[in-house]
Amino acid sequence: MTFAAIEEWQVSAPEGAPAGALVVAPPNLDAVARVLGWASEVGRPVLPWGGGTRMGPSGGVVPEVVVLTSQLTRVVDWQPDDLTLVVEAGALVDDVEAMLAERQQSAVLAERANGSTIGGMIASGASGYRRLRYGPTRDRILETVMASGDGRVFTSGGRVVKNVTGYDIPRLACGSLGSLGIIGQVCLKLWPVPESAATLDVTVDAFDGLYRPMALLETEDGAMAYLAGTAEEVAGQAAAVGAHAQPGLQWPMPLGGDVQIELRVPSPLTSAAVTQLRNAGATEFRAQHGIGLVAAEFDSWSSERLEELRTWAEGQGGAAVVLASPQSDIDRWGQAPGSVDLQRRVKAAFDPRRIMVPGRLPGGV
Amino acid sequence: MTLAADLRLVLGADRVLDHPLDLQIYAKDAGVTPGTVAAVVFPETTQEVAAVVRIAVVHEVPIVARGAGTGLSGGAVPTRPGLVVALTRLNQIWEVDEAAHTAWVGPGVINLELSQHTTPLGLHYAPDPSSQSACTIGGNVGTNAGGPHCLAEGSTVSHILAVELVTAGGDVLLLGGAAPDPIGLDLVGVVVGSEGTMGLVTKVLVKLTENAPEVRTLLLAFPTIEAAAETVSSVVAGGIVPAALELMDRPMIEAVENFKSCGFPLDAAAVLIAEVAGHPAAVEAEAQLVADAGAAAGATEIRIAATAAERDLIWLGRKSAFGAVAYAAPDYYLHDTVVPRTRLVEAMSGIYEIGERYGISMLNVFHAGDGNLHPLVAFDAKEPGMLEKVRAAADEMVKLSIEVGGALSGEHGIGLEKRDLMGEMFSAVDLDAQARLRDAFDPIGILNPDKVLPEGSRCFDFGLVANLDPESAA
Ligand SMILES: Cc1cc2nc3c(=O)[nH]c(=O)nc-3n(C[C@H](O)[C@H](O)[C@H](O)COP(=O)(O)OP(=O)(O)OC[C@H]3O[C@@H](n4cnc5c(N)ncnc54)[C@H](O)[C@@H]3O)c2cc1C
Ligand SMILES: Cc1cc2nc3c(=O)[nH]c(=O)nc-3n(C[C@H](O)[C@H](O)[C@H](O)COP(=O)(O)OP(=O)(O)OC[C@H]3O[C@@H](n4cnc5c(N)ncnc54)[C@H](O)[C@@H]3O)c2cc1C
């Protein structure tokens, strides 16, 4: 494979891309595979690029090739009556959800996705607030078509809602952050959108009285419970907790600052995590009760603060993850899991030349 | 020293079996294919499992994890003389965290016993395979088991937060954790459903589910199987996901009624068991929606269980299905394929056609809401050529499922039974990716070899990548 074979796909760099990198926007997944095959041969580190909304700290490695999924945006097959959708990875989450909403369906991806792609959302393992009701995103990835780090296109899983045919590589791809290869196409399991929904102003104490809410959030402004179901169910639950109900699901604005840390702890410790973050000086936060995820924003960067939060979260069997930092060489994860050697071998199975975002996973994997 | 002698040094005499008569019992699971066993061990702790694995590695004997042996795909059956590691004695419920809705349990805990244990807390373990009174959590993790109530709640994998794993090298690893989105690659998701080929699971952190405040169970009778299948499709398309949607055809209804009288209508061509669960206000409306869909498709009878006893009777009928068949025929072969729910009607008629063409007696009871088909063939294996005929019909049914966009297995796993059909669904490159993943976990190929992936799946070497000719790969 020569450079000439991929040169035609070169485009100008998107905002925020590493300076000096070769940026390509291949027209299809086979072309993506050719780029990765070439990069494997010449040993150039690669960064997959979806919406570029959430690149986060890079782990210190400067990518030399940036592969955009901007040409992979087709909706391949939507089966509303089967509640499945096959879509290419570069499609925008907001566009896909808007399309699905026409038939009262949803892929239950993160709310307020602002420019995120389906592939980026899956690769970063992000779930929406509604995971409390529907489970995390990884529960809904039925099939993936990927280009591996060494440039092969392979399919895993299947387009059915229940399947144990072969190893669950779609689930492995979720949260892989591009370390195995590039996700080109996925089949997602959809959920019907309930007929009625409401957002309740409550206190955290009221959370326990609700049956299967969509989400239970707490921010610096207070607590909100999100309900959906039949009109009677929503009204009945709202009345039972005696809360003021606004119609629809009114999600808080996403955090946007340069300094963001997320605590991941067992769900009963959500309030404790909020306290930790407040004491550490968080200006804004989004706490998901019942899940154990609290993301927070700070005015300025402090390594000592990160260490303190980490010591606490890791002591609870969790983690403190850096979502955004002005310093690019920061350790995003903290203590690597005990399975780090196995993680390294799993990465090597798909990316033997170690070109895919090397060092982006915990433990420098 | 011999394998058995080494094992006895660690486990003592009575937890190692190697007498041929004892070994026979462990040469099969609930499927139809027997294997050969070198020895069976019954470790009681993680450390003992690790020690056993290290001994097997020294003796170069394949290691086959076994739960209750209710698997139907040959997953727990050793192909070469292998060491069967029975994990049934790791059966402690270590800790139930009521606030977090989780429990740490041993792999040997029986599925139903876990739910019974947590009933006083208003919690249950959601995946409920029909074999739940016998199968183990470890086996469920091994196969990523499903069950009637996995329609709304998802299969086993959605309920496993962490596992303790003894690796091929005899190391003990903790994968996953109680906190959400554990950092690093999601290896728990790989281990669940890996059929004992990635490691031996010695502890499991499961998610528990709140019992629904209100449940409605419906029994709908139909004049044709198509009408029942149509109802399933229209309920799924109609904007609700019920807790369960199970379909039974006439031969199965008859078998069940002969076995345990549950009051199922004997004149129906098919019955649909539907359950909706949740908030009382929602349950009313959803039960009505299911009833309306049934009526529109021509249901001849719609029964809504009015009492807990009526509900239990309906489920007794459903859960007695396999017992009923075992009672009526000496052998049975239970298939498991899955199709898109929009293709249910088409798939069912194809399956009946295959059954008729082979002249085999077939009964159907299945997780229709997931498109998960379970044609069950009752036969007598002593009849010459019968098993071959049953297998040939099975292959055709699997191929039919693939043709309509489905997959080889929805919940029973690939094991031995479907291993050689993997090429129907995956290309050589696809299979190679799976083989590499497996090698990352088990570089020496000692964990349940010959299962899941057909021989020759690992067909390309790292160095050859660039020269790979896409034509020959496909
Ligand atoms: C406003 C906002 C708030 C957010 N808040 C949170 C939060 O609180 N917690 C949280 O965990 N996440 C959060 N995210 C993360 C976010 O949901 C996902 O990371 C994001 O959707 C990524 O989409 P993207 O297309 O911009 O991906 P990118 O930012 O382009 O990429 C994200 C990662 O995935 C890789 N990648 C991208 N596309 C592919 C592909 N096709 N195949 C393989 N790898 C690929 C990239 O290399 C990179 O490592 C937030 C995102 C947004 C937009
Ligand atoms: C009547 C009947 C009804 C059934 N109904 C259903 C159903 O509704 N849904 C369904 O999904 N299945 C069903 N099954 C199949 C079977 O019960 C399931 O596959 C079950 O998960 C097997 O559990 P087990 O403990 O018997 O495991 P086994 O059969 O002993 O083992 C199954 C697989 O898991 C591996 N394994 C076992 N324990 C471990 C461990 N600790 N670590 C690693 N690997 C391990 C084995 O190597 C093997 O590959 C049914 C079977 C019967 C006989």
mmCIF file of N, CA and C and ligand atoms in Angstrom, chain A residues 47-55 69 89 110 112-117 119-121 123-124 126 177-178 181-183 254-255 262 264 295 323 357 360, ligand 1:
data_model
loop_
_atom_site.group_PDB
_atom_site.id
_atom_site.type_symbol
_atom_site.label_atom_id
_atom_site.label_comp_id
_atom_site.label_asym_id
_atom_site.label_seq_id
_atom_site.Cartn_x
_atom_site.Cartn_y
_atom_site.Cartn_z
ATOM 1 N N LEU A 47 -5.797 8.783 14.885
ATOM 2 C CA LEU A 47 -6.887 9.248 15.739
ATOM 3 C C LEU A 47 -8.181 9.265 14.926
ATOM 4 N N PRO A 48 -9.145 8.408 15.284
ATOM 5 C CA PRO A 48 -10.459 8.511 14.626
ATOM 6 C C PRO A 48 -11.138 9.787 15.102
ATOM 7 N N TRP A 49 -11.917 10.396 14.238
ATOM 8 C CA TRP A 49 -12.510 11.695 14.552
ATOM 9 C C TRP A 49 -13.963 11.696 14.107
ATOM 10 N N GLY A 50 -14.868 11.776 15.081
ATOM 11 C CA GLY A 50 -16.292 11.839 14.741
ATOM 12 C C GLY A 50 -16.708 13.283 14.682
ATOM 13 N N GLY A 51 -17.405 13.731 15.724
ATOM 14 C CA GLY A 51 -17.780 15.142 15.792
ATOM 15 C C GLY A 51 -16.662 15.976 16.390
ATOM 16 N N GLY A 52 -15.690 15.308 17.005
ATOM 17 C CA GLY A 52 -14.599 16.036 17.640
ATOM 18 C C GLY A 52 -15.048 16.805 18.863
ATOM 19 N N THR A 53 -16.196 16.422 19.414
ATOM 20 C CA THR A 53 -16.723 17.178 20.551
ATOM 21 C C THR A 53 -16.052 16.783 21.852
ATOM 22 N N ARG A 54 -15.481 15.608 21.880
ATOM 23 C CA ARG A 54 -15.049 15.081 23.167
ATOM 24 C C ARG A 54 -13.748 14.311 23.011
ATOM 25 N N MET A 55 -12.728 14.985 22.538
ATOM 26 C CA MET A 55 -11.478 14.284 22.344
ATOM 27 C C MET A 55 -10.786 14.023 23.677
ATOM 28 N N THR A 69 -14.870 10.535 10.054
ATOM 29 C CA THR A 69 -15.970 9.672 9.596
ATOM 30 C C THR A 69 -17.052 10.503 8.906
ATOM 31 N N ALA A 89 -21.447 5.307 11.043
ATOM 32 C CA ALA A 89 -20.928 5.878 12.289
ATOM 33 C C ALA A 89 -20.809 7.390 12.287
ATOM 34 N N ALA A 110 -27.151 9.807 24.188
ATOM 35 C CA ALA A 110 -27.066 10.946 25.091
ATOM 36 C C ALA A 110 -27.921 12.112 24.583
ATOM 37 N N ARG A 112 -29.039 16.016 24.156
ATOM 38 C CA ARG A 112 -28.269 17.227 23.826
ATOM 39 C C ARG A 112 -26.886 16.858 23.285
ATOM 40 N N ALA A 113 -26.866 16.131 22.191
ATOM 41 C CA ALA A 113 -25.605 15.588 21.687
ATOM 42 C C ALA A 113 -24.769 16.613 20.921
ATOM 43 N N ASN A 114 -25.352 17.742 20.558
ATOM 44 C CA ASN A 114 -24.612 18.847 19.909
ATOM 45 C C ASN A 114 -23.442 18.445 19.016
ATOM 46 N N GLY A 115 -23.706 17.861 17.893
ATOM 47 C CA GLY A 115 -22.611 17.605 16.953
ATOM 48 C C GLY A 115 -21.887 16.293 17.154
ATOM 49 N N SER A 116 -22.277 15.515 18.146
ATOM 50 C CA SER A 116 -21.657 14.198 18.334
ATOM 51 C C SER A 116 -22.154 13.246 17.268
ATOM 52 N N THR A 117 -21.282 12.317 16.890
ATOM 53 C CA THR A 117 -21.658 11.295 15.922
ATOM 54 C C THR A 117 -22.052 10.010 16.637
ATOM 55 N N GLY A 119 -20.870 7.095 15.945
ATOM 56 C CA GLY A 119 -19.624 6.347 16.197
ATOM 57 C C GLY A 119 -18.857 6.897 17.387
ATOM 58 N N GLY A 120 -18.811 8.222 17.492
ATOM 59 C CA GLY A 120 -18.077 8.840 18.598
ATOM 60 C C GLY A 120 -18.746 8.553 19.925
ATOM 61 N N MET A 121 -20.053 8.584 19.906
ATOM 62 C CA MET A 121 -20.828 8.323 21.115
ATOM 63 C C MET A 121 -20.578 6.888 21.586
ATOM 64 N N ALA A 123 -18.013 4.875 20.612
ATOM 65 C CA ALA A 123 -16.594 4.667 20.909
ATOM 66 C C ALA A 123 -16.246 5.229 22.283
ATOM 67 N N SER A 124 -16.901 6.332 22.671
ATOM 68 C CA SER A 124 -16.556 6.891 23.974
ATOM 69 C C SER A 124 -17.375 6.253 25.086
ATOM 70 N N ALA A 126 -20.367 6.592 25.852
ATOM 71 C CA ALA A 126 -21.264 7.535 26.527
ATOM 72 C C ALA A 126 -22.694 7.016 26.501
ATOM 73 N N LEU A 177 -12.908 3.756 22.568
ATOM 74 C CA LEU A 177 -12.260 5.033 22.253
ATOM 75 C C LEU A 177 -11.360 4.976 21.026
ATOM 76 N N GLY A 178 -11.740 4.144 20.084
ATOM 77 C CA GLY A 178 -10.956 4.069 18.851
ATOM 78 C C GLY A 178 -9.722 3.207 18.967
ATOM 79 N N GLY A 181 -9.925 0.015 16.431
ATOM 80 C CA GLY A 181 -10.107 0.289 15.017
ATOM 81 C C GLY A 181 -11.205 1.318 14.888
ATOM 82 N N ILE A 182 -11.734 1.451 13.670
ATOM 83 C CA ILE A 182 -12.764 2.464 13.446
ATOM 84 C C ILE A 182 -14.110 1.796 13.191
ATOM 85 N N ILE A 183 -15.095 2.221 13.948
ATOM 86 C CA ILE A 183 -16.449 1.717 13.775
ATOM 87 C C ILE A 183 -17.034 2.408 12.549
ATOM 88 N N PRO A 254 -25.730 20.842 28.965
ATOM 89 C CA PRO A 254 -24.520 20.063 29.233
ATOM 90 C C PRO A 254 -23.407 20.952 29.777
ATOM 91 N N LEU A 255 -22.472 20.333 30.472
ATOM 92 C CA LEU A 255 -21.297 21.074 30.940
ATOM 93 C C LEU A 255 -20.447 21.417 29.721
ATOM 94 N N GLU A 262 -15.155 13.612 36.104
ATOM 95 C CA GLU A 262 -16.334 12.793 36.365
ATOM 96 C C GLU A 262 -16.007 11.732 37.419
ATOM 97 N N ARG A 264 -17.135 8.212 39.096
ATOM 98 C CA ARG A 264 -17.954 7.016 38.840
ATOM 99 C C ARG A 264 -17.866 6.150 40.083
ATOM 100 N N ALA A 295 -20.608 14.272 36.886
ATOM 101 C CA ALA A 295 -19.636 15.062 36.134
ATOM 102 C C ALA A 295 -19.659 16.478 36.693
ATOM 103 N N LEU A 323 -12.545 14.485 32.017
ATOM 104 C CA LEU A 323 -13.271 14.642 30.754
ATOM 105 C C LEU A 323 -12.683 15.765 29.926
ATOM 106 N N VAL A 357 -4.837 5.225 18.411
ATOM 107 C CA VAL A 357 -4.778 6.046 19.627
ATOM 108 C C VAL A 357 -3.972 5.382 20.759
ATOM 109 N N ARG A 360 -4.336 5.751 24.874
ATOM 110 C CA ARG A 360 -5.568 6.451 25.255
ATOM 111 C C ARG A 360 -6.333 5.717 26.362
HETATM 112 C C1 LIG C 1 -22.072 18.447 25.395
HETATM 113 C C2 LIG C 1 -21.473 17.116 25.684
HETATM 114 C C3 LIG C 1 -21.339 16.681 26.989
HETATM 115 C C4 LIG C 1 -20.784 15.464 27.263
HETATM 116 N N1 LIG C 1 -20.695 15.058 28.538
HETATM 117 C C5 LIG C 1 -20.190 13.856 28.780
HETATM 118 C C6 LIG C 1 -20.133 13.380 30.074
HETATM 119 O O1 LIG C 1 -20.570 14.065 30.989
HETATM 120 N N2 LIG C 1 -19.603 12.156 30.299
HETATM 121 C C7 LIG C 1 -19.121 11.396 29.277
HETATM 122 O O2 LIG C 1 -18.640 10.283 29.502
HETATM 123 N N3 LIG C 1 -19.167 11.820 28.062
HETATM 124 C C8 LIG C 1 -19.675 13.019 27.786
HETATM 125 N N4 LIG C 1 -19.737 13.438 26.538
HETATM 126 C C9 LIG C 1 -19.124 12.551 25.608
HETATM 127 C C10 LIG C 1 -19.854 12.340 24.438
HETATM 128 O O3 LIG C 1 -21.156 11.975 24.548
HETATM 129 C C11 LIG C 1 -19.147 11.494 23.480
HETATM 130 O O4 LIG C 1 -17.797 11.440 23.752
HETATM 131 C C12 LIG C 1 -19.330 12.195 22.210
HETATM 132 O O5 LIG C 1 -20.654 12.045 21.869
HETATM 133 C C13 LIG C 1 -18.428 11.813 21.173
HETATM 134 O O6 LIG C 1 -18.968 12.116 19.909
HETATM 135 P P1 LIG C 1 -18.052 12.735 18.793
HETATM 136 O O7 LIG C 1 -18.653 12.332 17.514
HETATM 137 O O8 LIG C 1 -17.844 14.159 18.996
HETATM 138 O O9 LIG C 1 -16.717 11.939 19.039
HETATM 139 P P2 LIG C 1 -15.257 12.446 19.042
HETATM 140 O O10 LIG C 1 -15.070 13.491 20.076
HETATM 141 O O11 LIG C 1 -14.901 12.765 17.654
HETATM 142 O O12 LIG C 1 -14.506 11.127 19.501
HETATM 143 C C14 LIG C 1 -14.620 10.596 20.791
HETATM 144 C C15 LIG C 1 -13.684 9.407 20.897
HETATM 145 O O13 LIG C 1 -14.130 8.331 20.083
HETATM 146 C C16 LIG C 1 -13.231 8.040 19.030
HETATM 147 N N5 LIG C 1 -14.044 7.860 17.831
HETATM 148 C C17 LIG C 1 -14.863 8.752 17.231
HETATM 149 N N6 LIG C 1 -15.518 8.183 16.201
HETATM 150 C C18 LIG C 1 -15.110 6.902 16.147
HETATM 151 C C19 LIG C 1 -15.428 5.799 15.296
HETATM 152 N N7 LIG C 1 -16.314 5.910 14.310
HETATM 153 N N8 LIG C 1 -14.812 4.627 15.524
HETATM 154 C C20 LIG C 1 -13.925 4.498 16.531
HETATM 155 N N9 LIG C 1 -13.593 5.508 17.360
HETATM 156 C C21 LIG C 1 -14.168 6.698 17.172
HETATM 157 C C22 LIG C 1 -12.282 9.199 18.981
HETATM 158 O O14 LIG C 1 -11.017 8.808 18.559
HETATM 159 C C23 LIG C 1 -12.276 9.657 20.419
HETATM 160 O O15 LIG C 1 -11.396 8.849 21.170
HETATM 161 C C24 LIG C 1 -20.314 14.642 26.228
HETATM 162 C C25 LIG C 1 -20.455 15.096 24.928
HETATM 163 C C26 LIG C 1 -21.036 16.283 24.642
HETATM 164 C C27 LIG C 1 -21.193 16.736 23.235
#
